[in-house]
Short mmCIF file of C-alpha atoms and ligand atoms in Angstrom, two decimals:
data_model
loop_
_atom_site.label_atom_id
_atom_site.label_comp_id
_atom_site.label_asym_id
_atom_site.label_seq_id
_atom_site.Cartn_x
_atom_site.Cartn_y
_atom_site.Cartn_z
CA MET A 1 104.44 57.75 60.30
CA PRO A 2 105.34 61.12 61.94
CA ASN A 3 105.48 64.01 59.33
CA LYS A 4 109.12 66.12 59.74
CA ILE A 5 110.17 69.15 59.12
CA SER A 6 113.66 69.65 60.55
CA PRO A 7 114.79 66.11 59.36
CA GLU A 8 118.06 67.12 61.19
CA ILE A 9 116.61 66.75 64.68
CA ASP A 10 116.06 63.52 65.53
CA PHE A 11 115.63 61.33 68.81
CA PRO A 12 117.45 58.69 69.26
CA ASN A 13 117.49 57.97 72.52
CA GLY A 14 113.58 58.45 73.19
CA GLY A 15 111.22 55.68 74.89
CA ALA A 16 111.72 52.43 76.35
CA ALA A 17 115.08 52.50 75.28
CA MET A 18 116.47 54.94 77.55
CA SER A 19 118.52 53.31 80.50
CA ALA A 20 116.69 54.74 83.82
CA ARG A 21 119.74 56.76 84.77
CA ARG A 22 119.69 58.60 81.32
CA ARG A 23 115.77 58.93 81.97
CA ARG A 24 116.14 60.77 85.28
CA VAL A 25 118.25 63.41 83.72
CA LYS A 26 116.30 63.55 80.64
CA LYS A 27 114.45 66.67 78.85
CA ILE A 28 111.04 66.62 79.20
CA ARG A 29 109.68 66.80 75.84
CA VAL A 30 106.09 68.18 75.42
CA GLY A 31 103.38 68.17 72.06
CA ILE A 32 100.47 70.71 71.49
CA ILE A 33 97.52 69.98 70.60
CA GLY A 34 95.39 72.32 68.93
CA ALA A 35 97.47 74.87 66.70
CA GLY A 36 95.77 77.86 67.53
CA GLY A 37 95.39 81.06 69.73
CA ILE A 38 96.49 79.96 73.14
CA ALA A 39 99.15 77.63 72.14
CA ALA A 40 100.99 80.53 69.94
CA GLY A 41 100.67 83.14 73.28
CA LYS A 42 100.78 80.61 76.22
CA HIS A 43 101.92 77.07 76.11
CA LEU A 44 104.43 77.27 73.26
CA PRO A 45 106.49 80.03 75.12
CA GLY A 46 105.66 78.99 78.56
CA HIS A 47 107.05 75.32 78.19
CA ARG A 48 109.94 77.03 76.01
CA SER A 49 110.30 79.17 79.27
CA VAL A 50 111.44 75.96 81.66
CA LYS A 51 114.73 74.67 81.71
CA GLY A 52 115.33 71.21 80.19
CA VAL A 53 111.79 71.69 78.27
CA GLU A 54 111.47 71.26 73.99
CA VAL A 55 108.03 71.11 72.44
CA ILE A 56 109.25 68.57 69.79
CA ALA A 57 105.67 67.97 68.10
CA VAL A 58 102.07 69.87 67.56
CA CYS A 59 98.93 68.56 65.93
CA ASP A 60 96.17 70.23 64.38
CA ILE A 61 93.18 69.12 62.71
CA VAL A 62 93.70 70.90 60.36
CA GLU A 63 97.03 69.80 58.47
CA GLU A 64 98.13 73.03 57.80
CA LYS A 65 97.81 74.91 60.71
CA ALA A 66 100.03 72.29 62.65
CA LYS A 67 102.66 72.19 59.99
CA ALA A 68 102.92 76.22 59.89
CA PHE A 69 103.12 75.65 63.47
CA ALA A 70 106.02 73.89 63.47
CA ARG A 71 107.52 75.51 60.39
CA LYS A 72 106.92 79.09 62.22
CA HIS A 73 108.18 78.25 65.55
CA ASP A 74 111.42 75.16 65.05
CA ILE A 75 108.60 72.04 65.92
CA PRO A 76 109.88 69.17 64.25
CA TYR A 77 107.05 67.10 64.25
CA TYR A 78 104.04 67.49 62.90
CA PHE A 79 100.53 65.74 62.71
CA LYS A 80 96.95 66.48 61.68
CA ASP A 81 95.31 63.50 64.46
CA TYR A 82 96.11 64.03 68.00
CA MET A 83 96.69 60.28 67.93
CA ASP A 84 99.66 59.86 65.98
CA LEU A 85 100.59 62.86 67.96
CA ILE A 86 100.03 60.72 71.61
CA SER A 87 101.65 57.64 70.61
CA MET A 88 105.19 58.86 70.42
CA ASP A 89 106.65 57.08 73.05
CA GLU A 90 109.50 60.65 73.15
CA LEU A 91 106.60 62.54 74.51
CA ASP A 92 106.22 63.07 78.24
CA ALA A 93 103.73 65.58 78.36
CA VAL A 94 100.95 67.06 76.65
CA SER A 95 99.10 70.60 75.95
CA VAL A 96 95.88 70.69 75.77
CA CYS A 97 94.95 73.54 73.16
CA THR A 98 91.80 72.74 71.51
CA PRO A 99 87.70 73.97 72.27
CA ASN A 100 86.51 73.42 75.39
CA ASN A 101 84.22 70.32 73.74
CA PHE A 102 86.97 69.20 72.40
CA HIS A 103 89.47 68.78 75.55
CA ALA A 104 88.09 65.49 77.35
CA ALA A 105 88.98 63.39 74.05
CA PRO A 106 92.85 64.15 74.07
CA THR A 107 93.39 64.71 77.75
CA ILE A 108 91.88 61.23 77.60
CA ALA A 109 93.62 58.89 75.64
CA ALA A 110 97.09 61.46 76.68
CA LEU A 111 96.23 60.38 80.09
CA GLU A 112 95.84 57.10 78.91
CA ALA A 113 98.92 56.92 76.99
CA GLY A 114 100.71 57.59 79.90
CA LYS A 115 101.72 61.55 79.02
CA HIS A 116 100.88 64.10 81.40
CA VAL A 117 98.15 66.91 80.72
CA LEU A 118 98.13 70.69 80.66
CA CYS A 119 94.91 70.87 79.49
CA GLU A 120 93.33 74.48 78.82
CA LYS A 121 90.44 76.64 81.13
CA PRO A 122 87.41 75.82 81.15
CA MET A 123 88.28 72.56 82.47
CA ALA A 124 85.43 71.09 79.58
CA GLY A 125 83.13 72.27 77.99
CA ASN A 126 80.38 70.34 79.93
CA ALA A 127 80.86 68.64 84.15
CA ARG A 128 80.49 65.18 82.04
CA ASP A 129 82.73 66.14 80.13
CA ALA A 130 85.23 67.26 82.99
CA GLN A 131 84.00 64.21 85.13
CA ALA A 132 85.46 61.57 82.65
CA MET A 133 88.95 63.64 82.37
CA LEU A 134 88.86 63.59 86.28
CA GLU A 135 88.03 59.43 86.16
CA ALA A 136 91.34 59.59 83.79
CA ALA A 137 93.73 61.51 85.88
CA GLN A 138 92.86 59.46 89.27
CA ARG A 139 92.85 55.74 87.28
CA THR A 140 96.35 56.91 85.41
CA GLY A 141 98.17 58.70 87.85
CA LYS A 142 98.86 61.00 85.91
CA ILE A 143 99.10 64.88 86.26
CA LEU A 144 95.93 66.55 84.69
CA GLN A 145 96.74 70.28 85.18
CA ILE A 146 93.80 73.24 83.76
CA GLY A 147 95.11 75.99 82.76
CA LEU A 148 94.31 78.20 85.36
CA GLN A 149 96.58 81.02 85.41
CA SER A 150 95.12 82.94 88.08
CA ARG A 151 96.31 80.85 90.09
CA PHE A 152 99.87 81.61 89.49
CA ASN A 153 99.20 85.27 90.20
CA LYS A 154 101.75 86.22 93.27
CA ARG A 155 98.42 88.60 94.75
CA MET A 156 96.15 85.73 94.76
CA MET A 157 98.57 83.57 96.25
CA THR A 158 99.18 86.07 99.05
CA LEU A 159 95.19 86.48 99.84
CA ARG A 160 94.90 82.56 99.94
CA LYS A 161 98.31 82.65 102.49
CA LEU A 162 96.18 85.37 104.02
CA TYR A 163 92.89 83.64 104.48
CA GLN A 164 94.80 80.00 105.66
CA GLU A 165 95.93 81.75 108.14
CA GLY A 166 92.91 82.82 109.71
CA PHE A 167 93.32 86.80 108.88
CA PHE A 168 90.29 87.08 107.30
CA GLY A 169 88.22 85.02 109.69
CA GLU A 170 84.83 83.20 108.25
CA ALA A 171 84.27 84.27 104.51
CA TYR A 172 81.02 85.16 103.91
CA TYR A 173 79.92 86.65 100.71
CA GLY A 174 81.71 87.08 97.37
CA ARG A 175 81.76 88.59 94.05
CA ALA A 176 83.12 87.09 91.02
CA ILE A 177 83.08 89.81 88.14
CA ALA A 178 83.85 89.51 84.41
CA LEU A 179 82.30 92.07 82.59
CA ARG A 180 83.10 93.56 79.40
CA ARG A 181 81.40 96.12 77.50
CA ARG A 182 82.41 95.15 74.17
CA GLY A 183 84.68 92.19 73.64
CA ILE A 184 82.96 89.09 71.87
CA PRO A 185 86.06 86.65 70.82
CA ALA A 186 84.76 86.61 66.81
CA SER A 187 85.79 83.19 66.44
CA PRO A 188 83.49 79.81 66.19
CA THR A 189 85.99 78.44 69.27
CA PHE A 190 84.06 80.64 71.26
CA ILE A 191 80.47 81.69 69.91
CA THR A 192 79.47 77.95 68.94
CA LYS A 193 77.77 75.62 71.75
CA LYS A 194 79.13 73.09 69.59
CA MET A 195 82.47 73.95 70.06
CA ALA A 196 82.40 75.26 72.83
CA GLY A 197 79.21 74.30 75.40
CA GLY A 198 79.10 77.85 76.50
CA GLY A 199 79.13 81.79 76.48
CA PRO A 200 81.39 83.88 78.93
CA LEU A 201 79.79 81.86 82.02
CA ILE A 202 82.45 79.19 81.60
CA ASP A 203 85.23 81.09 79.19
CA ILE A 204 85.55 83.94 81.26
CA GLY A 205 83.54 83.05 84.29
CA VAL A 206 85.45 80.04 85.39
CA HIS A 207 88.80 82.58 85.85
CA VAL A 208 87.37 84.10 88.34
CA LEU A 209 84.93 81.42 89.99
CA ASP A 210 88.10 79.26 90.14
CA VAL A 211 90.39 81.90 92.16
CA LEU A 212 87.86 83.15 94.61
CA LEU A 213 87.53 79.35 95.59
CA TRP A 214 90.03 78.74 95.35
CA ILE A 215 91.54 81.35 97.90
CA LEU A 216 88.48 80.85 100.23
CA GLY A 217 89.26 76.98 100.67
CA TYR A 218 87.66 75.42 98.04
CA PRO A 219 84.03 74.55 100.16
CA ARG A 220 81.50 72.67 98.61
CA PRO A 221 78.74 74.26 96.35
CA VAL A 222 74.87 72.74 97.20
CA ARG A 223 72.92 74.77 95.29
CA ALA A 224 73.05 77.64 92.09
CA PHE A 225 70.65 79.79 90.39
CA GLY A 226 71.22 81.79 87.38
CA SER A 227 70.23 84.24 84.41
CA ILE A 228 71.40 84.12 81.05
CA ALA A 229 70.98 86.37 77.60
CA THR A 230 71.78 86.66 74.47
CA LYS A 231 71.83 90.17 73.90
CA PHE A 232 73.95 91.60 71.35
CA GLY A 233 76.25 88.11 69.84
CA ASN A 234 73.30 87.06 66.82
CA ARG A 235 73.06 91.17 65.50
CA ALA A 236 75.23 91.97 63.04
CA ASP A 237 75.32 96.04 64.16
CA VAL A 238 77.18 95.60 67.30
CA ILE A 239 80.41 97.20 67.50
CA ASN A 240 83.15 94.82 68.85
CA PRO A 241 86.78 96.22 69.23
CA TRP A 242 87.94 91.77 69.06
CA GLY A 243 86.60 91.37 65.41
CA LYS A 244 83.87 90.77 62.73
CA TRP A 245 81.74 87.22 63.83
CA ASP A 246 79.15 85.49 62.45
CA PRO A 247 75.85 87.03 64.29
CA LYS A 248 74.15 83.50 62.47
CA GLN A 249 76.19 81.63 64.26
CA PHE A 250 76.51 82.69 67.81
CA ASP A 251 74.43 80.32 69.29
CA VAL A 252 75.52 80.79 73.18
CA GLU A 253 74.94 83.34 75.90
CA ASP A 254 76.95 86.94 75.54
CA PHE A 255 75.68 87.70 79.79
CA ALA A 256 75.18 85.51 82.39
CA MET A 257 74.81 85.75 86.13
CA GLY A 258 74.76 83.42 88.71
CA VAL A 259 74.07 82.87 93.09
CA ILE A 260 75.89 79.65 94.40
CA LYS A 261 75.15 78.44 97.58
CA PHE A 262 78.19 77.13 99.60
CA GLU A 263 78.54 73.95 102.61
CA ASN A 264 79.92 76.10 105.25
CA GLY A 265 77.45 79.88 104.48
CA LEU A 266 79.17 81.30 101.80
CA THR A 267 76.89 82.96 99.01
CA ILE A 268 79.04 84.16 95.39
CA THR A 269 77.27 85.92 93.25
CA LEU A 270 79.07 85.67 89.60
CA GLU A 271 78.59 88.12 86.79
CA THR A 272 80.19 87.67 83.64
CA ALA A 273 79.29 89.62 80.00
CA TRP A 274 81.33 89.42 76.79
CA ALA A 275 79.54 92.74 75.44
CA SER A 276 76.94 95.17 78.27
CA HIS A 277 76.06 98.56 77.95
CA VAL A 278 77.77 99.47 81.50
CA GLU A 279 81.82 100.14 82.52
CA GLY A 280 83.21 99.90 86.13
CA THR A 281 81.30 97.97 87.87
CA GLY A 282 84.18 97.62 90.02
CA THR A 283 86.39 94.42 90.93
CA THR A 284 86.16 90.34 92.11
CA PHE A 285 85.82 90.85 95.60
CA PHE A 286 84.82 88.88 99.12
CA MET A 287 84.19 89.38 102.68
CA GLY A 288 84.89 88.26 106.07
CA ASP A 289 84.05 88.27 110.02
CA LYS A 290 87.63 89.71 110.20
CA ALA A 291 88.35 91.13 107.23
CA GLY A 292 88.10 91.48 103.60
CA ALA A 293 89.51 91.66 100.44
CA THR A 294 88.77 93.59 97.08
CA PHE A 295 91.23 92.12 93.88
CA SER A 296 91.17 95.54 91.92
CA PRO A 297 92.50 97.47 93.62
CA PHE A 298 94.52 94.80 95.63
CA ARG A 299 93.14 95.58 99.22
CA VAL A 300 92.19 94.48 102.27
CA TYR A 301 89.96 95.87 105.04
CA THR A 302 89.82 95.67 108.87
CA ASP A 303 89.83 96.88 112.05
CA LYS A 304 92.55 97.66 114.18
CA GLY A 305 93.23 99.84 117.19
CA GLY A 306 89.97 101.12 117.29
CA GLU A 307 90.38 102.21 113.57
CA MET A 308 89.09 101.25 110.25
CA ILE A 309 91.91 100.39 108.20
CA SER A 310 92.96 99.57 104.67
CA PHE A 311 96.17 98.36 103.11
CA GLU A 312 98.24 96.56 100.32
CA PRO A 313 99.72 93.35 101.24
CA GLU A 314 102.86 92.41 101.26
CA ILE A 315 103.67 89.50 99.03
CA PRO A 316 105.76 86.94 101.36
CA LYS A 317 109.15 86.16 99.84
CA GLU A 318 108.69 82.66 99.28
CA ILE A 319 105.66 83.95 97.22
CA GLN A 320 107.39 85.86 94.76
CA LYS A 321 109.80 82.92 94.06
CA ALA A 322 106.67 80.33 93.91
CA PRO A 323 106.90 78.89 90.07
CA GLY A 324 104.76 79.94 87.80
CA GLU A 325 102.15 77.74 85.88
CA PHE A 326 104.43 75.84 83.45
CA GLU A 327 107.41 75.54 85.91
CA ALA A 328 104.78 74.71 87.90
CA PHE A 329 103.49 71.86 86.11
CA HIS A 330 107.04 70.14 84.84
CA LYS A 331 108.47 71.00 88.64
CA ALA A 332 105.63 68.38 89.28
CA ILE A 333 106.24 65.74 86.52
CA ARG A 334 109.93 65.89 88.00
CA GLU A 335 109.18 65.39 91.43
CA GLY A 336 106.27 63.12 91.80
CA LEU A 337 103.83 65.89 92.89
CA PRO A 338 100.19 66.28 92.37
CA SER A 339 98.81 68.11 90.31
CA PRO A 340 99.30 72.41 90.58
CA VAL A 341 95.71 73.29 89.73
CA PRO A 342 94.14 69.71 90.17
CA PRO A 343 91.28 68.46 88.36
CA GLU A 344 89.05 67.63 91.58
CA GLU A 345 88.83 70.91 92.41
CA VAL A 346 88.40 72.62 88.74
CA ILE A 347 85.35 69.52 88.09
CA TRP A 348 83.07 71.87 90.65
CA THR A 349 83.23 74.77 88.46
CA SER A 350 81.79 72.80 85.63
CA LYS A 351 78.82 71.52 87.96
CA ILE A 352 78.51 75.33 88.62
CA PHE A 353 78.04 76.45 85.26
CA ASP A 354 75.69 72.93 84.48
CA ALA A 355 73.99 73.97 87.30
CA ILE A 356 73.06 77.64 86.71
CA TYR A 357 72.72 76.80 82.61
CA LYS A 358 69.61 74.46 83.98
CA SER A 359 68.39 77.42 86.28
CA ALA A 360 68.36 79.67 83.67
CA ARG A 361 66.59 77.37 81.83
CA THR A 362 63.73 76.10 84.38
CA GLY A 363 63.56 79.02 86.69
CA THR A 364 64.13 77.60 89.65
CA SER A 365 67.91 77.25 91.92
CA VAL A 366 69.38 73.93 90.53
CA ALA A 367 71.53 71.62 93.39
CA VAL A 368 75.14 71.24 92.46
CA LYS A 369 75.90 67.65 92.86
N1 NAD B 401 93.92 80.38 79.95
C1 NAD B 401 93.17 81.96 79.00
O1 NAD B 401 92.89 82.70 79.44
C2 NAD B 401 92.61 81.41 77.91
C3 NAD B 401 92.91 82.27 76.50
C4 NAD B 401 91.84 81.53 75.36
C5 NAD B 401 92.10 80.68 74.88
N2 NAD B 401 91.52 79.61 76.38
C6 NAD B 401 91.69 78.22 75.79
O2 NAD B 401 92.23 77.59 75.01
C7 NAD B 401 91.54 76.83 73.79
C8 NAD B 401 91.30 77.18 73.18
O3 NAD B 401 91.44 78.64 72.16
P1 NAD B 401 92.55 79.27 71.18
O4 NAD B 401 91.83 80.09 71.11
O5 NAD B 401 93.49 79.04 71.31
O6 NAD B 401 91.47 78.76 69.95
P2 NAD B 401 91.75 78.89 68.26
O7 NAD B 401 90.24 78.13 67.94
O8 NAD B 401 92.93 79.71 68.24
O9 NAD B 401 92.34 77.06 68.53
C9 NAD B 401 91.90 75.59 68.52
C10 NAD B 401 92.78 75.49 67.40
O10 NAD B 401 92.57 73.49 67.72
C11 NAD B 401 92.12 73.22 66.97
N3 NAD B 401 91.56 71.73 66.71
C12 NAD B 401 90.40 71.71 66.85
N4 NAD B 401 89.57 70.15 67.48
C13 NAD B 401 90.96 69.56 67.36
C14 NAD B 401 91.46 67.96 66.97
N5 NAD B 401 90.26 67.43 67.76
N6 NAD B 401 92.37 68.12 67.35
C15 NAD B 401 93.56 68.83 67.04
N7 NAD B 401 93.58 69.85 67.17
C16 NAD B 401 91.95 70.56 66.61
C17 NAD B 401 91.75 74.22 65.85
O11 NAD B 401 91.96 73.57 64.23
C18 NAD B 401 92.01 75.83 66.16
O12 NAD B 401 93.58 75.61 64.94
C19 NAD B 401 89.94 76.69 74.87
O13 NAD B 401 89.65 76.28 75.86
C20 NAD B 401 89.77 78.22 75.05
O14 NAD B 401 88.87 78.14 76.27
C21 NAD B 401 92.10 79.95 77.61
#
């Protein structure tokens, strides 16, 4: 039996009892798995911002957290076990907001139960889990969208459109950069291999690498070489505005870099850190043989009429009106569209990260496959 917060709220028309006609216009009902920071800060407001969507259930392995979350946010049902949440007939979709190494199990179970899934980034803590998630999405035909919100940034969408139109020509080099002087996430969710699978490489590296690859048409990676270090996380004397953590628990890297070669000749350097002794090291960029771009400042650079010019590209009208992350998820559900952030693409980031970690261990470059 589900735990119910508001006895007056009921769903008598749920599941199979609903007529086909009613189903066409019914609300999309969502459950959230993992009642932590990203659930409260992104998924709850994200789903609620979309018309015709209701968040009706939440679960957390710590039942008190689920209950408090449900109470605070007026969510009628809460659970301790995600299998109980997933078995609710009324649910159409779930958000998976658990630590990285616990993305695969609830995602696969939800897909198998016929729910669409919006799963937080990185896709998983390793490529094996990500592969199992991809296969579950393909087997069930349900939508699996990965929570990489940078793809909905209008500037990133504009660069992608310009790339597709040939403005940049052939891209041959890029740098994806996510370097913090200080910003170590203080929770075990992020700093333990058991929960996170890895450190800044997969935590913040995934945003910049994925969006850069997406702009450039997701070419196939072939080899990666990488290096990692832990220089701050296991020390007790480090200044960290993001709060205190237990240095004895910290067993992931706090710096990682990689060089990735792609089938089409592209090379990307990826640099990530949660802590370092540098600042102002520049922006993510890419170079094409006709033009190049920097993310911040948002600018493109090319030659025209015998001059070197640079300018801030205008955001096209259709991009200004394009749906955001949660709107896109629900539109895909309602209209039977493919996943707006498909696992078929994002899995390559997991494979690249596995190769970089392996390369850091072995000291040689590693095939990405
Ligand atoms: N998109 C972004 O920019 C962004 C930002 C922050 C976090 N995230 C991602 O969101 C995920 C969660 O991060 P967070 O900051 O919310 O962490 P968090 O620790 O605040 O919350 C995670 C919650 O999941 C619960 N949980 C763990 N295992 C569970 C299980 N099996 N069933 C149910 N609940 C379980 C924990 O008890 C905890 O309450 C991570 O994968 C992280 O990478 C994404």
